[in-house]
Amino acid sequence: QPYYSVRSLSWAAHDPNLLAIGTETGHLVLHDLRNLNSDVHLLSTQIHDDVIQELSFCPGLESLLATASHDNTARVVSAASGEVVAGPIKHSDMVTTLEWYPQSNLLLSGAQNCEITYTFIQCDK
């Protein structure tokens, strides 16, 4: 199944073999690097309607992965299931960056028009 071009990558600090890949079509792919040459992925799902610009694993809850997209939203996804557990976090322009506050579930997301949103993610997943 083609995913078109890779637009973003993020390592999982808690598992050096886990790589998150965001594509230009809005797909999120989780890949086990021990099977690098395999076409089998741990997870492959469409999270956004446009480019996934950036990805970031949560340092406070390692099973969570934040995504920033050109569809004007950020989302938080369970890396275990692919389920969107928070969001969409709406912006008025393309979301181009995001970052977790260290050792916390506070997510900052920024848009191309300089808008920054602070979101505390409350999740048991």
Coordinates of C-alpha atoms in Angstrom, one line a residue:
Q1 CA 0.0 0.0 0.0
P2 CA 1.6 3.3 -1.1
Y3 CA 1.9 6.1 1.5
Y4 CA 3.5 8.6 -0.9
S5 CA 6.3 10.7 0.6
V6 CA 7.5 10.7 4.1
R7 CA 7.0 14.1 5.7
S8 CA 7.9 13.5 9.4
L9 CA 9.7 11.0 11.7
S10 CA 9.9 10.5 15.4
W11 CA 11.8 8.0 17.6
A12 CA 10.1 6.5 20.6
A13 CA 12.5 7.3 23.5
H14 CA 11.1 4.4 25.5
D15 CA 11.6 1.9 22.7
P16 CA 14.6 2.5 20.3
N17 CA 13.1 0.1 17.8
L18 CA 9.8 2.1 17.4
L19 CA 9.7 4.7 14.6
A20 CA 6.7 6.8 13.9
I21 CA 6.3 8.0 10.3
G22 CA 3.9 10.7 9.1
T23 CA 3.1 11.0 5.4
E24 CA 1.9 13.7 2.9
T25 CA -1.5 11.9 2.7
G26 CA -2.1 12.1 6.5
H27 CA -1.2 8.5 7.3
L28 CA 0.5 7.5 10.5
V29 CA 2.7 4.4 10.2
L30 CA 4.5 2.8 13.2
H31 CA 7.4 0.6 12.2
D32 CA 9.5 -1.8 14.3
L33 CA 13.1 -1.2 13.1
R34 CA 14.0 -4.8 13.8
N35 CA 11.9 -5.6 10.7
L36 CA 13.2 -2.6 8.7
N37 CA 13.0 -4.4 5.3
S38 CA 9.5 -5.8 6.0
D39 CA 6.3 -4.3 4.5
V40 CA 4.5 -5.3 7.8
H41 CA 3.9 -2.3 10.1
L42 CA 2.8 -2.3 13.7
L43 CA 0.2 0.3 12.8
S44 CA -1.0 2.0 9.7
T45 CA -3.9 4.4 9.8
Q46 CA -5.1 7.7 8.3
I47 CA -5.2 10.3 11.1
H48 CA -5.4 13.5 9.1
D49 CA -6.8 14.8 5.8
D50 CA -3.6 16.4 4.8
V51 CA 0.2 16.3 5.4
I52 CA 1.4 15.2 8.9
Q53 CA 4.1 17.9 9.4
E54 CA 5.4 16.8 12.8
L55 CA 5.2 13.9 15.3
S56 CA 6.2 13.7 18.9
F57 CA 6.0 11.0 21.6
C58 CA 4.7 12.2 25.0
P59 CA 7.5 12.0 27.6
G60 CA 5.0 11.8 30.5
L61 CA 2.9 9.0 28.9
E62 CA 5.0 7.1 26.3
S63 CA 2.1 5.4 24.6
L64 CA 0.8 8.8 23.3
L65 CA 1.9 10.3 20.1
A66 CA 1.0 13.9 19.0
T67 CA 0.6 14.8 15.3
A68 CA 0.6 18.2 13.6
S69 CA -1.0 18.6 10.2
H70 CA -1.7 21.0 7.4
D71 CA -5.4 20.2 7.9
N72 CA -5.3 22.9 10.7
T73 CA -5.4 20.4 13.5
A74 CA -3.2 18.6 16.0
R75 CA -4.2 15.2 17.4
V76 CA -3.0 12.8 20.1
V77 CA -3.0 9.1 19.1
S78 CA -2.6 5.9 21.1
A79 CA 0.5 4.3 19.7
A80 CA -0.8 0.9 20.8
S81 CA -4.2 1.1 19.0
G82 CA -4.1 4.0 16.6
E83 CA -7.1 5.5 18.2
V84 CA -7.3 9.3 18.4
V85 CA -7.5 10.0 22.2
A86 CA -7.4 13.8 22.1
G87 CA -8.4 16.2 19.4
P88 CA -8.8 17.5 16.9
I89 CA -7.1 20.5 18.5
K90 CA -8.2 23.2 16.0
H91 CA -6.1 26.0 14.7
S92 CA -6.9 28.7 12.2
D93 CA -3.9 27.8 9.9
M94 CA -1.7 24.8 9.1
V95 CA -0.2 23.3 12.3
T96 CA 3.5 23.2 11.6
T97 CA 5.1 22.3 15.0
L98 CA 4.3 20.8 18.3
E99 CA 6.2 19.9 21.5
W100 CA 5.4 18.3 24.8
Y101 CA 6.3 20.1 28.0
P102 CA 9.0 17.9 29.7
Q103 CA 7.7 15.2 32.0
S104 CA 4.2 16.3 31.5
N105 CA 1.0 15.8 29.5
L106 CA 0.9 19.4 28.4
L107 CA 1.1 19.8 24.6
L108 CA 1.9 23.0 22.8
S109 CA 1.0 23.2 19.1
G110 CA 1.9 26.0 16.7
A111 CA 0.4 27.1 13.4
Q112 CA 1.9 28.9 10.4
N113 CA 0.2 32.1 11.4
C114 CA 2.1 32.2 14.8
E115 CA -0.9 30.9 16.8
I116 CA 0.1 28.7 19.7
T117 CA -2.3 26.5 21.6
Y118 CA -1.7 24.9 25.0
T119 CA -3.6 21.7 25.7
F120 CA -3.4 19.5 28.8
I121 CA -4.0 15.9 27.7
Q122 CA -6.0 13.9 30.2
C123 CA -5.9 10.3 29.2
D124 CA -5.8 6.9 30.8
K125 CA -4.5 5.2 27.6

